[in-house]
PDB file of C-alpha atoms in Angstrom:
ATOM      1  CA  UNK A   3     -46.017  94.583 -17.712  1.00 42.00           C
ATOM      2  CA  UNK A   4     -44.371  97.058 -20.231  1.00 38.00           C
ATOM      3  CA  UNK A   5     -46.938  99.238 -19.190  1.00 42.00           C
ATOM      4  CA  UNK A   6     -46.354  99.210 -15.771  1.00 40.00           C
ATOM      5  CA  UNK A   7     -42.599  99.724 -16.106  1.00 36.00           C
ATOM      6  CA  UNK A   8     -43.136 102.676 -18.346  1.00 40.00           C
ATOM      7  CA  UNK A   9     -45.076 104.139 -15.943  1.00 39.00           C
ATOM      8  CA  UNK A  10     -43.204 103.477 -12.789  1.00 36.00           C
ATOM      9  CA  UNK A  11     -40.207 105.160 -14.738  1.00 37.00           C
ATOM     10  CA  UNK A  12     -41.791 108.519 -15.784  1.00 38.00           C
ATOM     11  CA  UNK A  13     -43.472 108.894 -12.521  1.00 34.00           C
ATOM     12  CA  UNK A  14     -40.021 108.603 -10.841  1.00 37.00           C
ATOM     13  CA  UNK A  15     -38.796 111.144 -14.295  1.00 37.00           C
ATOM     14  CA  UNK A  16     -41.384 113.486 -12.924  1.00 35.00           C
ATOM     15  CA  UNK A  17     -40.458 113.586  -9.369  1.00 34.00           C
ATOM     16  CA  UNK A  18     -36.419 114.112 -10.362  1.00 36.00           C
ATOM     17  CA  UNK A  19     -35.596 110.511  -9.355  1.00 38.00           C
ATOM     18  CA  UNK A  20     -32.360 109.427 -10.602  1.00 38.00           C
ATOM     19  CA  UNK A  21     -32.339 105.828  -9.677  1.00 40.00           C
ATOM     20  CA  UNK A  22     -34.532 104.891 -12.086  1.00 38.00           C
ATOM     21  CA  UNK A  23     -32.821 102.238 -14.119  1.00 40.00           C
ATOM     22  CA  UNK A  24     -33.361  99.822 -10.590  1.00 39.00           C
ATOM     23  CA  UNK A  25     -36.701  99.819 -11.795  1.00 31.00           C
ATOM     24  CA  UNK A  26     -35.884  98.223 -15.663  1.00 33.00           C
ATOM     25  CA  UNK A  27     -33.461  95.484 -13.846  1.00 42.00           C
ATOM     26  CA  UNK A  28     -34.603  91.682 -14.198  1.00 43.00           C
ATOM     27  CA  UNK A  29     -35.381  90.457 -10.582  1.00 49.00           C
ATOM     28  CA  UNK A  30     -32.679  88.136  -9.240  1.00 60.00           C
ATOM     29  CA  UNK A  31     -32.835  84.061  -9.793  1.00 74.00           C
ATOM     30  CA  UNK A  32     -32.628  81.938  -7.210  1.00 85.00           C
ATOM     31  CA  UNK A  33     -29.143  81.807  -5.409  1.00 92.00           C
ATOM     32  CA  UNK A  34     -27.497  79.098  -6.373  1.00 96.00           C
ATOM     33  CA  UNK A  35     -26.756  76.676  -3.463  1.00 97.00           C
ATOM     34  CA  UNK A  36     -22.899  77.110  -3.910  1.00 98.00           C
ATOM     35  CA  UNK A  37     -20.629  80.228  -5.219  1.00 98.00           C
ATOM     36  CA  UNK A  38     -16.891  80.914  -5.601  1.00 98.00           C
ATOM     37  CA  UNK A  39     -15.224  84.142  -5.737  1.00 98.00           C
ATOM     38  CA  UNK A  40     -11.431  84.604  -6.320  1.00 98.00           C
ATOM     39  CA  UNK A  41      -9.716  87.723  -6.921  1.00 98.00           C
ATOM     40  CA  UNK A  42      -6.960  89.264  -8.520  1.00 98.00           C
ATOM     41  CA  UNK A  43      -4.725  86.699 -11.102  1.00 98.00           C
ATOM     42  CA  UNK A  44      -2.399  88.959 -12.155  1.00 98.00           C
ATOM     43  CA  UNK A  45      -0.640  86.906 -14.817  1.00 98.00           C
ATOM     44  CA  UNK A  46      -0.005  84.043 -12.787  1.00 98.00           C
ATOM     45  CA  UNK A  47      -1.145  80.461 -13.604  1.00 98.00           C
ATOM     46  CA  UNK A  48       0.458  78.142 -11.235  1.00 98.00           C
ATOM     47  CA  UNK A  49      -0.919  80.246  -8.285  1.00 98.00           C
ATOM     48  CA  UNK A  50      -4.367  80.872  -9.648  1.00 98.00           C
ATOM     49  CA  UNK A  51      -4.564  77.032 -10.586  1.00 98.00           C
ATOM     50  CA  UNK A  52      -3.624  76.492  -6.792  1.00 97.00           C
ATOM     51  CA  UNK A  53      -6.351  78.499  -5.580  1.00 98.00           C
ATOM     52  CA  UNK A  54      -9.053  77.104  -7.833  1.00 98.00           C
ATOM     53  CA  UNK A  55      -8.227  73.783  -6.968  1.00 97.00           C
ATOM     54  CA  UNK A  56      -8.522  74.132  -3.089  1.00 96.00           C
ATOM     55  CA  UNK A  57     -11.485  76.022  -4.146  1.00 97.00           C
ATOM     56  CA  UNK A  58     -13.042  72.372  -5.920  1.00 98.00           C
ATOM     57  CA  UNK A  59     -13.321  74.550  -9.106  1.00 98.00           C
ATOM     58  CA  UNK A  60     -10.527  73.139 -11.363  1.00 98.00           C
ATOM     59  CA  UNK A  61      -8.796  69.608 -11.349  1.00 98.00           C
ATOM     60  CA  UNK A  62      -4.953  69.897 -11.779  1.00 98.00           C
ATOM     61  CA  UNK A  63      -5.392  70.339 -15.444  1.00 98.00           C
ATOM     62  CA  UNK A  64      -7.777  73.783 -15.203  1.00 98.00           C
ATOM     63  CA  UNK A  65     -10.758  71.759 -16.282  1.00 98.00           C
ATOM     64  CA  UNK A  66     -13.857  72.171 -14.603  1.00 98.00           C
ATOM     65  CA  UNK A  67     -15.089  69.993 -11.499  1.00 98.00           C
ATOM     66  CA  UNK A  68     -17.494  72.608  -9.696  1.00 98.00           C
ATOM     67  CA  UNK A  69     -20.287  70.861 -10.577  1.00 98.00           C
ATOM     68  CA  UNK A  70     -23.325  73.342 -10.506  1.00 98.00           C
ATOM     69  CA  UNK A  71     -21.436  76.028  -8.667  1.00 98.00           C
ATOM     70  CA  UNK A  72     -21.289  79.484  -9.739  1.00 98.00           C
ATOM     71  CA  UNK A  73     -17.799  80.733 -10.121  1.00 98.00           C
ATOM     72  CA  UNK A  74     -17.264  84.529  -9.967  1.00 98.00           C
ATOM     73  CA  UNK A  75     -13.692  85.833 -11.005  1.00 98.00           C
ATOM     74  CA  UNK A  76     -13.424  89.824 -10.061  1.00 98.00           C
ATOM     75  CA  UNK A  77     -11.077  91.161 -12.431  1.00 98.00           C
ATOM     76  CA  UNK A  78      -7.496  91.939 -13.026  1.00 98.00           C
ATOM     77  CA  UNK A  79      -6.318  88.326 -14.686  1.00 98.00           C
ATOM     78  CA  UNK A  80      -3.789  90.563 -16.319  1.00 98.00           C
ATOM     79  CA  UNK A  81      -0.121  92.445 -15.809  1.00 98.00           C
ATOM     80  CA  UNK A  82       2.538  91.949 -13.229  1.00 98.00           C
ATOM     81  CA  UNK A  83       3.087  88.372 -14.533  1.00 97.00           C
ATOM     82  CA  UNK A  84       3.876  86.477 -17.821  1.00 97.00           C
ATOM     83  CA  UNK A  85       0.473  83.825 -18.086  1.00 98.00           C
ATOM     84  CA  UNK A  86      -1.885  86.130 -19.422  1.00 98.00           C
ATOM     85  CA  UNK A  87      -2.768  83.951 -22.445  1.00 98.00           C
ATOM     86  CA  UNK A  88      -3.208  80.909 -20.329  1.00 98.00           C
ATOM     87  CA  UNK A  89      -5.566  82.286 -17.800  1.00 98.00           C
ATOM     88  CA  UNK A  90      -7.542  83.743 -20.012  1.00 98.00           C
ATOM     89  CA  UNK A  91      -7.616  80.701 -22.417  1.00 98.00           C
ATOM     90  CA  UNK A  92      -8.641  78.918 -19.296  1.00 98.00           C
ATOM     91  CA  UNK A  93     -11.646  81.552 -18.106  1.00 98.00           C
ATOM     92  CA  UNK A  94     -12.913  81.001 -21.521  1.00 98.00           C
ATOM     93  CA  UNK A  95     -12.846  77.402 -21.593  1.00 98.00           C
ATOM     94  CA  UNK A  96     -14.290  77.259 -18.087  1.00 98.00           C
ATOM     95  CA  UNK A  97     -17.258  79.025 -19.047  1.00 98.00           C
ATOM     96  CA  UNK A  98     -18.210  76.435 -21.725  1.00 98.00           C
ATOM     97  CA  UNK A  99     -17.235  73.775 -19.372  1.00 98.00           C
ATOM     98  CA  UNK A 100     -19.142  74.850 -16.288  1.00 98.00           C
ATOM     99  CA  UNK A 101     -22.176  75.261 -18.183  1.00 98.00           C
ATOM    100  CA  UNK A 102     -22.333  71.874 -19.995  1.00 98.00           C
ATOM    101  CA  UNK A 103     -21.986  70.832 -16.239  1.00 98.00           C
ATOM    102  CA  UNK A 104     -25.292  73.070 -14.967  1.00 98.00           C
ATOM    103  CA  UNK A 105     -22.613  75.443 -13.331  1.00 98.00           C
ATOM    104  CA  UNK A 106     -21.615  79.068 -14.408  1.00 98.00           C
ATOM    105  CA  UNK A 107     -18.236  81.170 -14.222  1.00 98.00           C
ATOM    106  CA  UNK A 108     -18.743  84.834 -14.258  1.00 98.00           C
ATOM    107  CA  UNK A 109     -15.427  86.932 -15.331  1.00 98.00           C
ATOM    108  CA  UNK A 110     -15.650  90.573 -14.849  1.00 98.00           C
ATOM    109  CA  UNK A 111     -13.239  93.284 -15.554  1.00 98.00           C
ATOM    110  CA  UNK A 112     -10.710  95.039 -13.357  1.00 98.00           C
ATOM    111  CA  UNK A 113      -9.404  98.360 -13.444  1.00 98.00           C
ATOM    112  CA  UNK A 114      -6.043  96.474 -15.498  1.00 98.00           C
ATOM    113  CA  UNK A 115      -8.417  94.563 -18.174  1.00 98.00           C
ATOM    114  CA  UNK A 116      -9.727  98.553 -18.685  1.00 98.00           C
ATOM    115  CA  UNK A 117      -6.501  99.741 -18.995  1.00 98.00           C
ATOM    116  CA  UNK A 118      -5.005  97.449 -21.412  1.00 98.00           C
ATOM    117  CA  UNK A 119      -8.429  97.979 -23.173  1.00 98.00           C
ATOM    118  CA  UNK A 120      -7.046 101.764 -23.220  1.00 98.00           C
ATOM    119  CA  UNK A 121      -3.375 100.912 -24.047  1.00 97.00           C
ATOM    120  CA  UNK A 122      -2.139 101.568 -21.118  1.00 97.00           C
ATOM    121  CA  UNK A 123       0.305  98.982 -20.542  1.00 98.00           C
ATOM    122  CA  UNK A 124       2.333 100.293 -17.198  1.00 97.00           C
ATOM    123  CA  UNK A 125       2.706  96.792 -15.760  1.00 98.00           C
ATOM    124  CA  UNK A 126       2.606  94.661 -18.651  1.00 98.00           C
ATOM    125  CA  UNK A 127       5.740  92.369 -18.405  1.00 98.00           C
ATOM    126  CA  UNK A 128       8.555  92.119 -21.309  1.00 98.00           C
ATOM    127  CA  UNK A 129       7.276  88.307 -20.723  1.00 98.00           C
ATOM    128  CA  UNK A 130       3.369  89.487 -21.307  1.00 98.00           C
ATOM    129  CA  UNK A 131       4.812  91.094 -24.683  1.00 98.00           C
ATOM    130  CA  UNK A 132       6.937  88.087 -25.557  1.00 98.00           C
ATOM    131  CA  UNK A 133       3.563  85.578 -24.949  1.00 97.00           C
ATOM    132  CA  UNK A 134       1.447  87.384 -27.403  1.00 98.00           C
ATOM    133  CA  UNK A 135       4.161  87.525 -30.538  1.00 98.00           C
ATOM    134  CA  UNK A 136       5.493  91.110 -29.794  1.00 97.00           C
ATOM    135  CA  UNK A 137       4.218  94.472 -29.009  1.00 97.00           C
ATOM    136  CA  UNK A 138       2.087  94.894 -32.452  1.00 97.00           C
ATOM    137  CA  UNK A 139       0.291  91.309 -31.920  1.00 98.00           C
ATOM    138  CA  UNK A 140      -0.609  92.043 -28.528  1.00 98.00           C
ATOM    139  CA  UNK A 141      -2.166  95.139 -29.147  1.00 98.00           C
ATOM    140  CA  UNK A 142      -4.531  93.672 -32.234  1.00 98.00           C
ATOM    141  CA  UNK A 143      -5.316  91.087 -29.868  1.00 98.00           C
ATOM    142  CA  UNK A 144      -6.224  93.345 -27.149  1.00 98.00           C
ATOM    143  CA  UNK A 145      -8.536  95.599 -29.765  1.00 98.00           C
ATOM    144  CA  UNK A 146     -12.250  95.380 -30.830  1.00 97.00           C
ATOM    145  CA  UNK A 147     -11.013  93.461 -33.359  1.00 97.00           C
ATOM    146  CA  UNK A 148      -8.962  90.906 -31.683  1.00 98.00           C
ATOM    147  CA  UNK A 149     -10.197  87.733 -30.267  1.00 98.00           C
ATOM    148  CA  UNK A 150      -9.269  88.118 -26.658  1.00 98.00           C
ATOM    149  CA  UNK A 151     -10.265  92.194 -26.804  1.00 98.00           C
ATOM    150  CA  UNK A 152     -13.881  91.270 -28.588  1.00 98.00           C
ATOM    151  CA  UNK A 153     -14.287  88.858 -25.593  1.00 98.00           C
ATOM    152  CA  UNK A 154     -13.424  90.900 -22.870  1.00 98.00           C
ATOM    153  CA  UNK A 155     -15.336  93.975 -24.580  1.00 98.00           C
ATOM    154  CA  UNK A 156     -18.391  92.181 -23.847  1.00 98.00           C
ATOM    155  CA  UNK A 157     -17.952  91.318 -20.210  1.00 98.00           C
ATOM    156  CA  UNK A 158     -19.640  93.190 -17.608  1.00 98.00           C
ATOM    157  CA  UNK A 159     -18.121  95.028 -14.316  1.00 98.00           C
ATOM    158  CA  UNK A 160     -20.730  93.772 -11.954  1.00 98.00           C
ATOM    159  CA  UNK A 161     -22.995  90.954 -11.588  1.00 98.00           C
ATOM    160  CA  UNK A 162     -25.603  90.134  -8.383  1.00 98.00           C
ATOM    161  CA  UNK A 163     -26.158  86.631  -7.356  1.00 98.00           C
ATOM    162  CA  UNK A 164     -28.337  85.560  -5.232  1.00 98.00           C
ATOM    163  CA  UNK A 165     -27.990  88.619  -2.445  1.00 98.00           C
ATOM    164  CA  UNK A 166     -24.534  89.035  -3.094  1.00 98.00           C
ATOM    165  CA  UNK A 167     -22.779  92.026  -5.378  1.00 98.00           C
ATOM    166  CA  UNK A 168     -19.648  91.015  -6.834  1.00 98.00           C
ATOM    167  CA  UNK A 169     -17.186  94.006  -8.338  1.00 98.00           C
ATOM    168  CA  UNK A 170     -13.449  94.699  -8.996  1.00 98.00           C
ATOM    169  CA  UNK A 171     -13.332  97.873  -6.855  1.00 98.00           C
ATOM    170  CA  UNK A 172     -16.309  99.040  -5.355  1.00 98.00           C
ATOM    171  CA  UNK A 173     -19.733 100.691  -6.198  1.00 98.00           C
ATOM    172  CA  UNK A 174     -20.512 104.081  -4.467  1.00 98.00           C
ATOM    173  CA  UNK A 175     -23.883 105.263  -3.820  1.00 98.00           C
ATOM    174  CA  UNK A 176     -23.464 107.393  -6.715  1.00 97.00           C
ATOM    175  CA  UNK A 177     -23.063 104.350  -9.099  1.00 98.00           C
ATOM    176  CA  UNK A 178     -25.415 101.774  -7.561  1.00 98.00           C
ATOM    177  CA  UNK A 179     -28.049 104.057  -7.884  1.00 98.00           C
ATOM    178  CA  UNK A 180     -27.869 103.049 -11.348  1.00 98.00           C
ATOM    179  CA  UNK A 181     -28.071  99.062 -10.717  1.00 98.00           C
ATOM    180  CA  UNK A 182     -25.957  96.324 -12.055  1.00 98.00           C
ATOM    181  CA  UNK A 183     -27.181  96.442 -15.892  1.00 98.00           C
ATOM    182  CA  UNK A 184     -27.018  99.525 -16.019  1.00 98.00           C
ATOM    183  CA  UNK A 185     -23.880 100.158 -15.241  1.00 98.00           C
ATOM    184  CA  UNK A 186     -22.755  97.388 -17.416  1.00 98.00           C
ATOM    185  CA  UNK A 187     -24.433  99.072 -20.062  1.00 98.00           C
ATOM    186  CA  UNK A 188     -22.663 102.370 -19.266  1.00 98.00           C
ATOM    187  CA  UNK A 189     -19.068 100.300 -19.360  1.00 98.00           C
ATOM    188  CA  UNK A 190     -19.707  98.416 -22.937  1.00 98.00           C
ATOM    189  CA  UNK A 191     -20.535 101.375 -24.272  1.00 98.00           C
ATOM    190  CA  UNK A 192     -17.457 102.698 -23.215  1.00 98.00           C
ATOM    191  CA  UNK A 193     -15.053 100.086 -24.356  1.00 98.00           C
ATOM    192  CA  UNK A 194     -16.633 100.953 -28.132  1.00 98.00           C
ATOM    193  CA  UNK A 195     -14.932 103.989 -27.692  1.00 98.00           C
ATOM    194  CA  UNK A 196     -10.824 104.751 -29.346  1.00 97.00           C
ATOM    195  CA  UNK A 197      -8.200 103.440 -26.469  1.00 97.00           C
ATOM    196  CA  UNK A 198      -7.096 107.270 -25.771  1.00 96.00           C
ATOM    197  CA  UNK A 199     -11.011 108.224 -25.333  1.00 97.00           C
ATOM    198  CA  UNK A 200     -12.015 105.107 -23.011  1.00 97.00           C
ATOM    199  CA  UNK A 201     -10.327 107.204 -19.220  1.00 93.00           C
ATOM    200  CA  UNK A 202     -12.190 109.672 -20.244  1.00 94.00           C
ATOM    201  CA  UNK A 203     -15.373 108.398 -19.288  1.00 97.00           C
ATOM    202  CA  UNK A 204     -17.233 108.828 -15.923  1.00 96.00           C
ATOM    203  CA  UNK A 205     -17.648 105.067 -16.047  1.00 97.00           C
ATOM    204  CA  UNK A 206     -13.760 104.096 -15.600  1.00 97.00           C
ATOM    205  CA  UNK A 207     -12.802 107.180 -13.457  1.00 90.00           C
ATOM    206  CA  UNK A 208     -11.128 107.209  -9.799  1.00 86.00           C
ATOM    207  CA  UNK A 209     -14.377 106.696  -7.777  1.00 90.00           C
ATOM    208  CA  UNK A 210     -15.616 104.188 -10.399  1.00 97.00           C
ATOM    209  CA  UNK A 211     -16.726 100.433  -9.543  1.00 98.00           C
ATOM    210  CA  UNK A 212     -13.450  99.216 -11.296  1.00 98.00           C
ATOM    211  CA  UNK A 213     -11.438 101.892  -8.733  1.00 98.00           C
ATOM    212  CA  UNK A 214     -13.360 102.495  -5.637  1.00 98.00           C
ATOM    213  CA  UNK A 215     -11.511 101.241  -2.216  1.00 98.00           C
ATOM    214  CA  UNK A 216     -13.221 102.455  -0.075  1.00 98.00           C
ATOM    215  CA  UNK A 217     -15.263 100.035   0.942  1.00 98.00           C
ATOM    216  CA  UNK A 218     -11.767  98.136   2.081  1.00 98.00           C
ATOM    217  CA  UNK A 219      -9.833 100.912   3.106  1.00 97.00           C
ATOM    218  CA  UNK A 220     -11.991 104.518   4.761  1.00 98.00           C
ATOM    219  CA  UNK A 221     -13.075 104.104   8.605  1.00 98.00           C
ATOM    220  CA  UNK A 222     -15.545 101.792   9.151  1.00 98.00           C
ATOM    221  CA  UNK A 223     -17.334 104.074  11.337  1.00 96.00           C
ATOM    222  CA  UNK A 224     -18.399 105.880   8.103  1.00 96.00           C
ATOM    223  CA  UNK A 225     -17.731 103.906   5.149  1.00 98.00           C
ATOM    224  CA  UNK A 226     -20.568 101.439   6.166  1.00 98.00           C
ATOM    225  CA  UNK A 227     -22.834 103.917   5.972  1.00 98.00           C
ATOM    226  CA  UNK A 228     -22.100 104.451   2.714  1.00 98.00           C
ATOM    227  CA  UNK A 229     -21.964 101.037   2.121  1.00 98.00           C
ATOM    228  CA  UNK A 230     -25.217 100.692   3.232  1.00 98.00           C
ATOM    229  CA  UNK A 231     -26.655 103.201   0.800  1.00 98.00           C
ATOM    230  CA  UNK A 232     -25.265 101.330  -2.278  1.00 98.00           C
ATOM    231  CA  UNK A 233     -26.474  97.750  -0.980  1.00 98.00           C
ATOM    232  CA  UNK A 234     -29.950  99.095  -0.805  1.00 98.00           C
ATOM    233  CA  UNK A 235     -29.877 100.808  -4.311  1.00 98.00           C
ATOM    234  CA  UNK A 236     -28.703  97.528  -5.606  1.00 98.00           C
ATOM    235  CA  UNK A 237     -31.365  95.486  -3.306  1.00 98.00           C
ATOM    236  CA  UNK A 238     -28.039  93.387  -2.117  1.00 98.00           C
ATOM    237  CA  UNK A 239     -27.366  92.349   1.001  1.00 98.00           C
ATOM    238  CA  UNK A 240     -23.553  92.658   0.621  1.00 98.00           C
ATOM    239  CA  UNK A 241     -20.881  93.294  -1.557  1.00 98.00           C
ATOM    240  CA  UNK A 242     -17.867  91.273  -2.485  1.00 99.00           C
ATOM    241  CA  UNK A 243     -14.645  93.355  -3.674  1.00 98.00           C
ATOM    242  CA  UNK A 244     -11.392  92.482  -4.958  1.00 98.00           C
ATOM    243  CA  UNK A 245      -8.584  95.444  -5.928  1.00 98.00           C
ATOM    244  CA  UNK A 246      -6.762  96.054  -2.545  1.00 98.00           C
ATOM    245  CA  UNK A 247      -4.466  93.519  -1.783  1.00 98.00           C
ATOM    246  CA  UNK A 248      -4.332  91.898   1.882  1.00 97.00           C
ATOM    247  CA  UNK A 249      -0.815  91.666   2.620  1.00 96.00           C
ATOM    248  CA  UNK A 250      -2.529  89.304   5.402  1.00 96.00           C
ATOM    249  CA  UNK A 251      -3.011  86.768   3.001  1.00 96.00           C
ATOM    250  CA  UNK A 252      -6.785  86.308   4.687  1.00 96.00           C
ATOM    251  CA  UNK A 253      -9.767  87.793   3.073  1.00 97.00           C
ATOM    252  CA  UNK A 254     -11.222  90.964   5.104  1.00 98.00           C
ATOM    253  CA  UNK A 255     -14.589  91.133   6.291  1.00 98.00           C
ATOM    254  CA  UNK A 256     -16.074  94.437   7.127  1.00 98.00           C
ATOM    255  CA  UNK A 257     -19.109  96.373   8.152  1.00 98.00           C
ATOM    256  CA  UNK A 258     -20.354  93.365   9.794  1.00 98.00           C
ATOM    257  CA  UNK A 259     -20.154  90.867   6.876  1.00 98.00           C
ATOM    258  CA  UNK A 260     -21.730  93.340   4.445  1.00 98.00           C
ATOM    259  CA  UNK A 261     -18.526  93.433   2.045  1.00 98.00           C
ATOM    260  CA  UNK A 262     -15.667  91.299   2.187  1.00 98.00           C
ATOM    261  CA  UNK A 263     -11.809  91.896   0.433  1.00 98.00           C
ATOM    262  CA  UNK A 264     -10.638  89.033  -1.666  1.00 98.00           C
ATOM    263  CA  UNK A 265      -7.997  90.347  -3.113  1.00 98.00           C
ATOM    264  CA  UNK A 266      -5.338  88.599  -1.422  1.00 98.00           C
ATOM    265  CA  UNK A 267      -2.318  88.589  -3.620  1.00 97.00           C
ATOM    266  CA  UNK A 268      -2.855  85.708  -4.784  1.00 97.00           C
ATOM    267  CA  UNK A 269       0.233  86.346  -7.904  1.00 97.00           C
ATOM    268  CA  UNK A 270       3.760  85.790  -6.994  1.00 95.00           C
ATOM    269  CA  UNK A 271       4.471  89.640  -7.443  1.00 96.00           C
ATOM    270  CA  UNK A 272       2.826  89.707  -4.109  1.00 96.00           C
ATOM    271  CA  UNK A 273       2.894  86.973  -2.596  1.00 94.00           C
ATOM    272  CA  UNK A 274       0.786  87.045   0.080  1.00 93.00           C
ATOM    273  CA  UNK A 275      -1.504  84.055   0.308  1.00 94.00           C
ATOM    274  CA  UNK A 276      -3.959  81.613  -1.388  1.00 96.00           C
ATOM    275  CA  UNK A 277      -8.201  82.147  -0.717  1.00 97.00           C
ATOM    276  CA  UNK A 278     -11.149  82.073  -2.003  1.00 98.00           C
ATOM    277  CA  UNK A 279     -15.073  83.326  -0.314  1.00 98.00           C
ATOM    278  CA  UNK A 280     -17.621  80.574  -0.542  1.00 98.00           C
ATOM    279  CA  UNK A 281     -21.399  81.447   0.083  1.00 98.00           C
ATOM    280  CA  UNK A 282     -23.797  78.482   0.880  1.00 98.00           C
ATOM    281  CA  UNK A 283     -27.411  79.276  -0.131  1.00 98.00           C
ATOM    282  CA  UNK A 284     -26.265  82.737   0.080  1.00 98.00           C
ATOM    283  CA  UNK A 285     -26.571  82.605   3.780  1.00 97.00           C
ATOM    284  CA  UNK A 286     -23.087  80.849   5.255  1.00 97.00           C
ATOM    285  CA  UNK A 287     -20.215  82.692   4.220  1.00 98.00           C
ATOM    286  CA  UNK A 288     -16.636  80.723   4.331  1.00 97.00           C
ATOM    287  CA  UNK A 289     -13.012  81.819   3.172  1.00 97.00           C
ATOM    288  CA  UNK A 290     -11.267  79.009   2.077  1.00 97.00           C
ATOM    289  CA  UNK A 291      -7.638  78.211   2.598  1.00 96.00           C
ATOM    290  CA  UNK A 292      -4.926  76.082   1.870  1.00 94.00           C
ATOM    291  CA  UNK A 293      -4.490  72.180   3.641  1.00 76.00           C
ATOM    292  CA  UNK A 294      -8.577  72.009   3.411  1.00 65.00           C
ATOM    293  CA  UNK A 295      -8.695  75.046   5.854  1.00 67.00           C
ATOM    294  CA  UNK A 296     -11.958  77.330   5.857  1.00 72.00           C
ATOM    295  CA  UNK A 297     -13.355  79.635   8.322  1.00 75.00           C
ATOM    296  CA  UNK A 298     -16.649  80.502   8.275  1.00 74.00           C
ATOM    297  CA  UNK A 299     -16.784  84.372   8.243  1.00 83.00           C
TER     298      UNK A 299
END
């Protein structure tokens, strides 16, 4: 098999291919038969536990109830709120939980875990501060060397399950030619870098997966082209995003159910609404609301 692999990757060398890290990617498992995908946090607890409950991923006390269900958070846990501690106390504990349970949670980083990661701390709240024992304590947690930045440092920015792509912002063409390890290669390596080096890299900048919007925000009539070019580098079949909030309070669906929004301002900064995207043997797609509402999407 290595042998085959070598040589499927300097034929494509040869020929000036520059996809070729699809070729070194693991095939995907089996989808599971159930998985959850929230959005945005931002900081705030009560909200997020509200979601997660209606979402039969949490009991009242953040513990874990989803069974064998795979729970995908997309990023940006942190700033514009005070609970950062808590959630992320929580998303750790979750993971341990889920899996003694045959489940899985899947946190991945947002453009705001990446900037903290880079000290820049724009919307970090003087209650954010407070929670982590002042401005000196926070930032030694938030390093390499801190417990909560060692964690988060080896977190990915994408994952695939099933058929489904899951990412803060948004992977271009440009990026998905890469595929989903190997841009979470490209990202770790990144976060090894000195806070004032880690914008710097083509990995975190303004058309990066962590940043991207257009998928929820340029004219369908051509984004889904694009769209369409990145599913097939990734072999996906669509693409969930979170990033731009729907002041809707309802998860968008686009390009014909080939990426959906779930960033729905979930955090009382924006108050918008509570939701979260189910996908049944990655076939049936639902968004999941309050009072046991759903719709299938």
């Amino acid at each position: 098999m290595k042998q085959i692999v070598a040589l499927v990757l300097g034929v494509a060398a040869l020929l000036g291919c520059s996809h070729v890290a699809d070729a070194r990617e693991v095939p995907s498992k089996p989808a599971p038969a159930r998985v959850v995908a929230v959005g945005d946090f931002h900081s705030d607890y009560p909200s997020t536990l509200k979601v997660l409950m209606l979402a039969n991923i949490t009991d009242k006390n953040g513990d874990w109830v989803g069974g064998s269900t795979t729970f995908v958070q997309t990023g940006d846990v942190v700033d514009r709120g005070p609970d950062t501690i808590k959630l992320y106390d929580m998303m750790r504990r979750l993971q341990k939980q889920a899996k003694e349970a045959g489940g899985r949670v899947v946190p991945l980083l947002g453009n705001h875990e990446v900037m903290n990661m880079a000290n820049d701390l724009r919307y970090v709240t003087p209650e954010d501060f407070a929670s982590f024992g002042g401005d000196e304590q926070r930032a030694h947690e938030w390093s390499a060397k801190g417990e909560l930045g060692s964690w988060l440092r080896g977190l990915g920015i994408t994952t695939k399950v099933g058929g489904t792509v899951f990412v803060h912002g948004g992977i271009h063409p440009s990026w998905a030619r890469h595929g989903v390890r190997k841009l979470n290669e490209m990202a770790r390596a990144a976060l090894t870098l000195p806070p004032d080096q880690i914008h710097r890299q083509a990995i975190f900048d303004g058309k990066s997966p962590i940043w991207y919007r257009g998928y929820a925000s340029n004219p369908e009539a051509t984004e889904c082209a694009v769209l369409e070019q990145a599913l097939n580098y990734l072999g996906a079949k669509r693409m969930v995003v979170g990033h731009t909030p729907q002041q809707s309070g309802k998860i968008l669906k686009r390009c014909g159910g080939k990426v959906f929004v779930i960033d729905v301002g979930i955090s009382r900064y924006y108050g918008f609404g509570y939701a979260a995207l189910e996908i049944l043997n990655d076939e049936t797609v639902n968004a999941l609301y309050p009072d046991n509402g759903h719709d299938e999407l």
